[in-house]
Short mmCIF file of C-alpha atoms in Angstrom, two decimals:
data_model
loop_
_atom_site.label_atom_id
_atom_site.label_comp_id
_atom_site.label_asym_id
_atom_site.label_seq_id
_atom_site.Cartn_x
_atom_site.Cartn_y
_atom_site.Cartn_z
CA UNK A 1087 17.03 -4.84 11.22
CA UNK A 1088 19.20 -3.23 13.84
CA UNK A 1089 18.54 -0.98 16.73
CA UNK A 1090 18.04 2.89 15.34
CA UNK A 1091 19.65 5.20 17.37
CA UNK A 1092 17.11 7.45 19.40
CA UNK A 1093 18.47 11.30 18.54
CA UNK A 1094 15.45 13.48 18.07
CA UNK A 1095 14.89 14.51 14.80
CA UNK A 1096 13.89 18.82 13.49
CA UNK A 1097 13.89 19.57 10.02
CA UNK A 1098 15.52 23.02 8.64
CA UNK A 1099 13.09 25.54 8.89
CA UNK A 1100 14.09 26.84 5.50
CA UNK A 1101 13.25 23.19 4.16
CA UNK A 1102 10.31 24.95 1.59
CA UNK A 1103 12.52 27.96 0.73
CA UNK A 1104 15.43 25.42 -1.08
CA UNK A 1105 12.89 23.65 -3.45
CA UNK A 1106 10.91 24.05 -6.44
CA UNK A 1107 7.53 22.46 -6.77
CA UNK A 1108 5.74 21.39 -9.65
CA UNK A 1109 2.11 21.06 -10.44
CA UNK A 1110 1.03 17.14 -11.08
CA UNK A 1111 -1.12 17.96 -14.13
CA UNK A 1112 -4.06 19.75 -13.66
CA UNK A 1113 -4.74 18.58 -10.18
CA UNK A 1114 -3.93 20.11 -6.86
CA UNK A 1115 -1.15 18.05 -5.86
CA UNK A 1116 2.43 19.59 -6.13
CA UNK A 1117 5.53 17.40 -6.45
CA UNK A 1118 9.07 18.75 -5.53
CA UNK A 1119 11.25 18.89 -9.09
CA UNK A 1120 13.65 16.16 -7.14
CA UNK A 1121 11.90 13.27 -6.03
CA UNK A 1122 13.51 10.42 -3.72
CA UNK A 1123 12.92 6.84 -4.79
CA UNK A 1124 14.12 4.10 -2.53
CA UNK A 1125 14.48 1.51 -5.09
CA UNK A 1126 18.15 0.49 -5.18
CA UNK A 1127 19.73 1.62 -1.89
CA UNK A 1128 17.36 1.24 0.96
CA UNK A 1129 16.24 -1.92 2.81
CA UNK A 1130 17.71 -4.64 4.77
CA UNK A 1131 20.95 -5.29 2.78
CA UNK A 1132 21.99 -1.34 3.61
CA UNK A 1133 22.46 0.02 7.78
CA UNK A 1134 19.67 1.82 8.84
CA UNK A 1135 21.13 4.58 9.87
CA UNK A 1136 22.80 5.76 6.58
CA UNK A 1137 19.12 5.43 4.92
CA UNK A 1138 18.30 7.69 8.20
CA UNK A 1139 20.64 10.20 7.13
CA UNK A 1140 19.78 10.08 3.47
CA UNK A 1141 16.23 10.86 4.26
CA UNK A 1142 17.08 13.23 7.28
CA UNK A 1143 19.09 14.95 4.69
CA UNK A 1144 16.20 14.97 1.93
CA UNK A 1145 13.09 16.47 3.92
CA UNK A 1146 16.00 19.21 5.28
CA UNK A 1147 16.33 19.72 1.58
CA UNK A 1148 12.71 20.50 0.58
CA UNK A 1149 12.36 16.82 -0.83
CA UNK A 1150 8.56 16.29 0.06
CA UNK A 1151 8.26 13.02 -1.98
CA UNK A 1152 9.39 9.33 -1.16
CA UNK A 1153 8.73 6.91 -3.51
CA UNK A 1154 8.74 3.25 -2.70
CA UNK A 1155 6.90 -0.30 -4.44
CA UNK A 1156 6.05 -3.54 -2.76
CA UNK A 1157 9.57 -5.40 -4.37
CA UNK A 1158 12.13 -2.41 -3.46
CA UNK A 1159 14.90 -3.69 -1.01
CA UNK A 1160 16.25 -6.65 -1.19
CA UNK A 1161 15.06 -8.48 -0.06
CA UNK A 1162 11.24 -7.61 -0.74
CA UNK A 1163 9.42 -5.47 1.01
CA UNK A 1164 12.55 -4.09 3.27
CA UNK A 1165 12.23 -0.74 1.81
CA UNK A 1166 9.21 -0.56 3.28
CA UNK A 1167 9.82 -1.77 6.49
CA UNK A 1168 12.66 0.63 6.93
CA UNK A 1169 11.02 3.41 5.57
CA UNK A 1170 8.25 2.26 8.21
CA UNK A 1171 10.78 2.52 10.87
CA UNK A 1172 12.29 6.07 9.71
CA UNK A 1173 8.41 7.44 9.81
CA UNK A 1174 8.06 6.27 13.48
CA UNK A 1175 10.94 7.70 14.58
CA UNK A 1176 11.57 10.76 12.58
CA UNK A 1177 9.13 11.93 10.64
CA UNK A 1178 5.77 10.81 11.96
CA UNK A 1179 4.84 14.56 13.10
CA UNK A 1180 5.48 15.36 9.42
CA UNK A 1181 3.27 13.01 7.66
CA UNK A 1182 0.90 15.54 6.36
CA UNK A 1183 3.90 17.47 4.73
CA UNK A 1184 4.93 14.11 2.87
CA UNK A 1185 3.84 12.55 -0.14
CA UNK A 1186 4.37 8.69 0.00
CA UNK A 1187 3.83 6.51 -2.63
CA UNK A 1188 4.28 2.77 -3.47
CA UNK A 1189 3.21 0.30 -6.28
CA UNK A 1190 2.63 -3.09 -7.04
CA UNK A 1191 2.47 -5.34 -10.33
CA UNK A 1192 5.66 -7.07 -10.34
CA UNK A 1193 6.70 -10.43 -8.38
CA UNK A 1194 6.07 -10.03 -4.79
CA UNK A 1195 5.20 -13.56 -3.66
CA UNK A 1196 4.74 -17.40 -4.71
CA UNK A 1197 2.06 -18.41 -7.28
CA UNK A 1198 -0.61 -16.15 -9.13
CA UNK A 1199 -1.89 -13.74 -6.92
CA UNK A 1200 1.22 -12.18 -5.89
CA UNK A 1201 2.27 -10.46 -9.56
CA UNK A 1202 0.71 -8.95 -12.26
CA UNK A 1203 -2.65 -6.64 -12.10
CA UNK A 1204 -5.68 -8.78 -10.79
CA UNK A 1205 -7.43 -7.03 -7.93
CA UNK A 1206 -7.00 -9.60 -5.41
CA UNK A 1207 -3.07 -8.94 -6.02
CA UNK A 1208 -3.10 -5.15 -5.81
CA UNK A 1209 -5.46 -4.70 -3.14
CA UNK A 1210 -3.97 -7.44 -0.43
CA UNK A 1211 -0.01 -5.88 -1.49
CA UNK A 1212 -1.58 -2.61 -0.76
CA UNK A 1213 -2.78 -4.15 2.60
CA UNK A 1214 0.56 -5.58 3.29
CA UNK A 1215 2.39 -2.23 1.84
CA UNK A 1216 0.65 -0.54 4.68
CA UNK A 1217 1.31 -2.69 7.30
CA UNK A 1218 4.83 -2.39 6.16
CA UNK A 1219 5.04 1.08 6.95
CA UNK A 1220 2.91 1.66 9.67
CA UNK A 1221 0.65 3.57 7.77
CA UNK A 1222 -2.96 3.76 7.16
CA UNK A 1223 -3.06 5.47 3.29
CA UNK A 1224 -0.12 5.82 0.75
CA UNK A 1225 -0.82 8.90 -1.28
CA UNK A 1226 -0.22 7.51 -4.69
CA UNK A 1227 -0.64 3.77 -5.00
CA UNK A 1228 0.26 2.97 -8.63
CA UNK A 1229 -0.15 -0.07 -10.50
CA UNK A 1230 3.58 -0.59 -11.38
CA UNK A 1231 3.30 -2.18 -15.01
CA UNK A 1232 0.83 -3.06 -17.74
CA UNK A 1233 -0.58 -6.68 -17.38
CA UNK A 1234 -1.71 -7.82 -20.71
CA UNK A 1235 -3.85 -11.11 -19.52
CA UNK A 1236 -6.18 -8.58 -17.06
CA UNK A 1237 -8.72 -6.48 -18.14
CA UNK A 1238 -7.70 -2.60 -17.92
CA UNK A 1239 -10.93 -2.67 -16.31
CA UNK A 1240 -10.05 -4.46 -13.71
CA UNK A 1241 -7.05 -3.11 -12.80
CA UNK A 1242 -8.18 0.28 -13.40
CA UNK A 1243 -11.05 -0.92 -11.25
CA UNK A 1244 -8.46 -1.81 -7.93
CA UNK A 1245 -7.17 1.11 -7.71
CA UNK A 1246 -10.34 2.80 -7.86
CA UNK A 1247 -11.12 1.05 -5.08
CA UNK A 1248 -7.89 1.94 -3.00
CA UNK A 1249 -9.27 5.42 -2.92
CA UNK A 1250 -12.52 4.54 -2.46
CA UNK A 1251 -11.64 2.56 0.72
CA UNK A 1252 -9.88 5.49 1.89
CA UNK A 1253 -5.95 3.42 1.39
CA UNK A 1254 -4.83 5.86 -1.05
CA UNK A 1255 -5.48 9.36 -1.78
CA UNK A 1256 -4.46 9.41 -5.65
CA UNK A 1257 -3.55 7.13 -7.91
CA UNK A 1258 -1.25 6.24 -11.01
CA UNK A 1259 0.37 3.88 -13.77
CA UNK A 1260 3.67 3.12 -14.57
CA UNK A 1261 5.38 2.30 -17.58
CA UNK A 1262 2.31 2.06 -19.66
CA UNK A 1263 2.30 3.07 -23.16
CA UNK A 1264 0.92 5.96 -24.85
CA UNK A 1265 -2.10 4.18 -25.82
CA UNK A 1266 -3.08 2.01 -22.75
CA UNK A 1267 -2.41 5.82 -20.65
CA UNK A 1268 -5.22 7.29 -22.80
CA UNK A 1269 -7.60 3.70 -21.92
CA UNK A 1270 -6.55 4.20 -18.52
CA UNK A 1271 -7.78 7.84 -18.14
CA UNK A 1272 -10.41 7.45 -19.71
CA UNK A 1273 -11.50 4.46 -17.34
CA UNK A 1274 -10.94 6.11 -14.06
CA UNK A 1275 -12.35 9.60 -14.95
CA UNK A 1276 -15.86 7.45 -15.63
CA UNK A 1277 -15.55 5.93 -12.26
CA UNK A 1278 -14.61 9.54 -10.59
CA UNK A 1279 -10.76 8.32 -9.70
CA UNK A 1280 -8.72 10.77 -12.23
CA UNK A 1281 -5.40 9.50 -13.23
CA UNK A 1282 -2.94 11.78 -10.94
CA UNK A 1283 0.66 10.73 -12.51
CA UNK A 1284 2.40 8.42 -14.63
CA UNK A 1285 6.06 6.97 -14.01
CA UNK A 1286 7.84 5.81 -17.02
CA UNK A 1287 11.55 5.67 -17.15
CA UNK A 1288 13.23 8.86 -18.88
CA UNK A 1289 16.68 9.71 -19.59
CA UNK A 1290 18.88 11.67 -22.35
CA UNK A 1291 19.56 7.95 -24.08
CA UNK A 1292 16.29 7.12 -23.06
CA UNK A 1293 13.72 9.09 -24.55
CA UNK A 1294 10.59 7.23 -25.78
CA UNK A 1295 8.03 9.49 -23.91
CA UNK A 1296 8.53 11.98 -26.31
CA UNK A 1297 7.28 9.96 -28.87
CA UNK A 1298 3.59 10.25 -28.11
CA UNK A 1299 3.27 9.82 -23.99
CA UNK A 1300 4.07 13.39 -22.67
CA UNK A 1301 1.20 14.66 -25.29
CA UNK A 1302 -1.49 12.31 -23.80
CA UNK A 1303 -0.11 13.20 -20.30
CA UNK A 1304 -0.64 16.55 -21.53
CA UNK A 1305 -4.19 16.42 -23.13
CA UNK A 1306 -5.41 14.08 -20.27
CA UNK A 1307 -4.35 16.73 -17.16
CA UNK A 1308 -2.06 13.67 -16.17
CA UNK A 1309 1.35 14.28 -14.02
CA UNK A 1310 4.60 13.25 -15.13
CA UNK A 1311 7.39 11.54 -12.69
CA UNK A 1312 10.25 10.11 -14.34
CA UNK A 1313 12.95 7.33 -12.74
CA UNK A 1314 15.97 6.15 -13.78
CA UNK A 1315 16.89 9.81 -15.06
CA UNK A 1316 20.27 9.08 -14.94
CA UNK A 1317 20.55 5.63 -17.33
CA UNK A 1318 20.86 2.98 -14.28
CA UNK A 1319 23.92 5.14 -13.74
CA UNK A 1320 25.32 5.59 -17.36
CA UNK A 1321 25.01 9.05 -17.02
CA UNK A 1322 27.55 9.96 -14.75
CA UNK A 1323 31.48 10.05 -14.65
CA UNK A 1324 31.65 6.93 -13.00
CA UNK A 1325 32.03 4.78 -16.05
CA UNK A 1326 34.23 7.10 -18.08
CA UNK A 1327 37.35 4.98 -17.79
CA UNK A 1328 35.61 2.04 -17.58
CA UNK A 1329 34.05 -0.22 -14.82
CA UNK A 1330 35.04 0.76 -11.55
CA UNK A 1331 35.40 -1.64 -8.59
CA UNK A 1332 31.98 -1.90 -6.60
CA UNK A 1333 29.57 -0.19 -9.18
CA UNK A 1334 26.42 -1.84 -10.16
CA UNK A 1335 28.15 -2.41 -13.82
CA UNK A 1336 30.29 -4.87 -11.43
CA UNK A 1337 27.61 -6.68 -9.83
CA UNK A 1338 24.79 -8.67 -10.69
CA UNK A 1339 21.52 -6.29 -10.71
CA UNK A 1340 19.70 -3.99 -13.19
CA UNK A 1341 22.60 -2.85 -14.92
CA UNK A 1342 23.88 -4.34 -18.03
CA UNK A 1343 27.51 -3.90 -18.64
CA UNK A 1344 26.73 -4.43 -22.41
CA UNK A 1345 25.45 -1.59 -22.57
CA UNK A 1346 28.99 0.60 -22.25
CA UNK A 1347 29.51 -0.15 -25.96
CA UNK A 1348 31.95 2.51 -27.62
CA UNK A 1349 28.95 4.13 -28.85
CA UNK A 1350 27.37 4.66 -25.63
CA UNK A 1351 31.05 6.21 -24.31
CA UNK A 1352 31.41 8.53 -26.85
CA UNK A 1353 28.25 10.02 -26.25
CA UNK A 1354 28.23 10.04 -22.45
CA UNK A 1355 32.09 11.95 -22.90
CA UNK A 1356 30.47 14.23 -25.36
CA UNK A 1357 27.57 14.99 -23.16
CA UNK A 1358 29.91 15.26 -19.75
CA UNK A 1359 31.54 17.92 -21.61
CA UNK A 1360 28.76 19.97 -22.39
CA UNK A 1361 28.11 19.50 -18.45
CA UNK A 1362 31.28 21.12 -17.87
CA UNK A 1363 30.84 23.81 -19.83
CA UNK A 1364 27.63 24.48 -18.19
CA UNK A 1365 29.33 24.03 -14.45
CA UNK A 1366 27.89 21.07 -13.38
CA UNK A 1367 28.82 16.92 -13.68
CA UNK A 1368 27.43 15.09 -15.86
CA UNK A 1369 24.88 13.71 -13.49
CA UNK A 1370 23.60 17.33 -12.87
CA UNK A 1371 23.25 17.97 -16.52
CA UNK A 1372 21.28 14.63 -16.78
CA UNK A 1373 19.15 15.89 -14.13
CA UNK A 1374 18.32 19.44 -15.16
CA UNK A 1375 17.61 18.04 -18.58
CA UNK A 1376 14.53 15.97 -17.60
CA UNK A 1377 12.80 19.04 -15.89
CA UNK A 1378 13.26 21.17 -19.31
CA UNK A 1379 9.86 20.13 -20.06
CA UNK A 1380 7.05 22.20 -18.03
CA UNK A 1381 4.71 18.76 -18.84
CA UNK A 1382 7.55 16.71 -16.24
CA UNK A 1383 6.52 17.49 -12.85
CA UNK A 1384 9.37 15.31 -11.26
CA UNK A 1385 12.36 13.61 -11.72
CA UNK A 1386 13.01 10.66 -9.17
CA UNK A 1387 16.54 10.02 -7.93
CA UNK A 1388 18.72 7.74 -5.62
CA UNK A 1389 21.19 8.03 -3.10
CA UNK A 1390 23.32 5.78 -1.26
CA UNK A 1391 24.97 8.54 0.51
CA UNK A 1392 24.24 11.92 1.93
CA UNK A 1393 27.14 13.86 -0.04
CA UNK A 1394 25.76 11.92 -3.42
CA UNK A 1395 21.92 12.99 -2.64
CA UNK A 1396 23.53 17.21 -2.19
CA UNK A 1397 25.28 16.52 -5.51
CA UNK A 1398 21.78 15.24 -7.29
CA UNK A 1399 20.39 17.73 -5.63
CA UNK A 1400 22.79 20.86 -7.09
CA UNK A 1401 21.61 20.00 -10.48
CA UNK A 1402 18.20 22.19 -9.45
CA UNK A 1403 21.16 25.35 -9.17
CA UNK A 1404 20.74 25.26 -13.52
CA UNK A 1405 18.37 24.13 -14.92
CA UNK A 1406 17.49 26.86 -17.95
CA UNK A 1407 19.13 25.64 -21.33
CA UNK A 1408 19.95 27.86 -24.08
CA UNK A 1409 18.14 26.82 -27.16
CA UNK A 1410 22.05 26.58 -28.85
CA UNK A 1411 22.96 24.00 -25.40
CA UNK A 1412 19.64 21.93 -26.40
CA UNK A 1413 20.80 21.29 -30.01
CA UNK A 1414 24.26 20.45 -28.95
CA UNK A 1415 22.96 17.72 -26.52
CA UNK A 1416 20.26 16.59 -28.89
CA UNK A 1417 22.82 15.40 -31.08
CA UNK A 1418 24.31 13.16 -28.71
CA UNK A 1419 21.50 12.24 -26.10
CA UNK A 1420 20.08 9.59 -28.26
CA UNK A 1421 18.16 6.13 -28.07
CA UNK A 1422 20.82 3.77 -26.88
CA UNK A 1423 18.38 0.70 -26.02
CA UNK A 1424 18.31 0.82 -22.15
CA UNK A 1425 14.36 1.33 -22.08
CA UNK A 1426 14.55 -2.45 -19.90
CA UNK A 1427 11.00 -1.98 -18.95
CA UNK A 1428 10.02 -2.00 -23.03
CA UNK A 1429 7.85 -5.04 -22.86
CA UNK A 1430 5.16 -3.01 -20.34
CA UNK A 1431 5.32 0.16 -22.02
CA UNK A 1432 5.36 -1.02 -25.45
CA UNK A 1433 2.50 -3.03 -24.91
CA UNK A 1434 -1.22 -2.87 -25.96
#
């Protein structure tokens, strides 16, 4: 990576005053309402010193919370190099006002130890996650995805041990369904590691948490993060004419352009007019409407710019609904099959 420049680094003194935090369950931890998640526009492929400004811009903002995993970049692991570089030169003094977390349980190297959920692979990506960013505990170290050919046990068992070892102060799952959450909690609270949070993917045309997840969040004293809040993108006004030159609909990646079917459209324009009525862009709307719900501590966003991270952030300017707004966008925020991370949290 290149040279960062050397400018010394303050953060606004009023950075606690312009954010809302939110309990994670029944623990002590508190989450801002607007996480940052470095998953699509940090890493080598993007100059270091816009990902600089972007986080600069995030602590000044009261955004407490980074969220990486082993695979974020491209290429793999450059999130967390960078974000290793932006600690030493910015925000080192502020560690113990951050909450840093990363994962593992997807494809991070050749053959079978470096995917999935045996403890050999968590523990040695956790080692190398570390080493990445220059750090010597994450705060949450999740274990990114079910793995149906290892024992819960076992995986349940690794991250126990990440805490135990002093690597990671809390722990959590990802994408896990309703059913394995409940196994999981119940495994760690018998070996004295409670489940902190879970991180499934949650948006107004992707809703399948409320079919059975937020309660066992709820009854378990289990935190509640969600990513992807805005549909990979979907919800905002950049696809309301169509595909626009340079968006991830136009390149190869984690959004499928089948999924801007006339159906989808018509309910995206339905629900960016509701967002204007309310004063804010669609994206906003999208936003506010994932923190509705006192059991959602967090809602994790991206930025590849400073002036799109203050326009994510503006959503937190409205977020009470009227119960007449709710029914309105009920009737168009539907299931519209973008839950791409299905086969983990549908299984078990």
């Amino acid at each position: 990576m290149p040279a960062i420049g050397t400018s010394v680094y303050t953060p606004a003194d009023d950075r606690y005053e312009r954010m809302s935090y939110r309990r994670t369950g029944r623990s002590g931890l508190k989450l801002p309402a607007v996480s940052l998640g470095l998953w699509q526009n940090f890493g080598g492929e993007r100059p270091l010193e816009t990902q600089r400004a972007i986080v600069r811009r995030a602590f000044d903002r009261g955004v407490t919370h980074f969220d990486l995993a082993n695979n974020y970049g491209p290429p793999y692991g450059s999130a967390e190099e960078a974000f290793g570089r932006l600690l030493a030169s910015d925000l080192r003094p502020y560690r113990d006002e951050l909450v840093i977390s990363t994962k593992a349980g997807y494809d991070m190297w050749p053959g079978p130890y470096g995917i999935w959920g045996s403890r050999k692979y968590l523990l040695a990506s956790l080692d190398q996650s570390l080493s990445r960013m220059g750090l010597d505990y994450v705060d949450i170290f999740y274990s990114h995805r079910f793995d149906p050919e290892t024992p819960l046990e076992e995986t349940m068992g690794a991250l126990d041990a990440a805490v135990r070892q002093g690597k990671a102060l809390y722990v959590g799952i990802s994408s896990y369904s309703p059913a394995m959450t409940e196994k999981a909690a119940r495994i760690l609270r018998a070996m004295g590691t409670p489940l902190l949070i879970h991180q499934p993917s949650y948006s107004m045309l992707n809703r399948w948490i409320e079919d059975g997840l937020l309660e066992v969040l709820d009854q378990e004293g289990v935190g509640c993060i969600g990513f992807s809040p805005l549909a990979q993108g979907l919800l905002t006004d950049r696809y309301l004419d169509g595909i626009p030159e340079g968006s991830r609909a136009a390149r190869p990646g984690s959004f499928d352009a089948g999924w801007l079917t006339d159906e989808n459209l018509g309910k995206i324009r339905a629900l960016n007019e509701i967002a204007r009525g309310r004063g804010q862009s669609l994206a906003q709307l999208a936003l506010a409407w994932t923190l509705r719900d006192k059991r959602m501590t967090s809602t994790l966003i991206g930025a590849s710019s400073v002036a799109q991270l203050d326009d994510n952030l503006a959503a937190l300017d409205n977020v009470d609904f009227t119960p007449a707004e709710l029914a309105e966008i009920d009737r168009h925020a539907t299931e519209s099959d973008l839950n791409i991370w299905a086969r983990s949290s549908q299984a078990g």
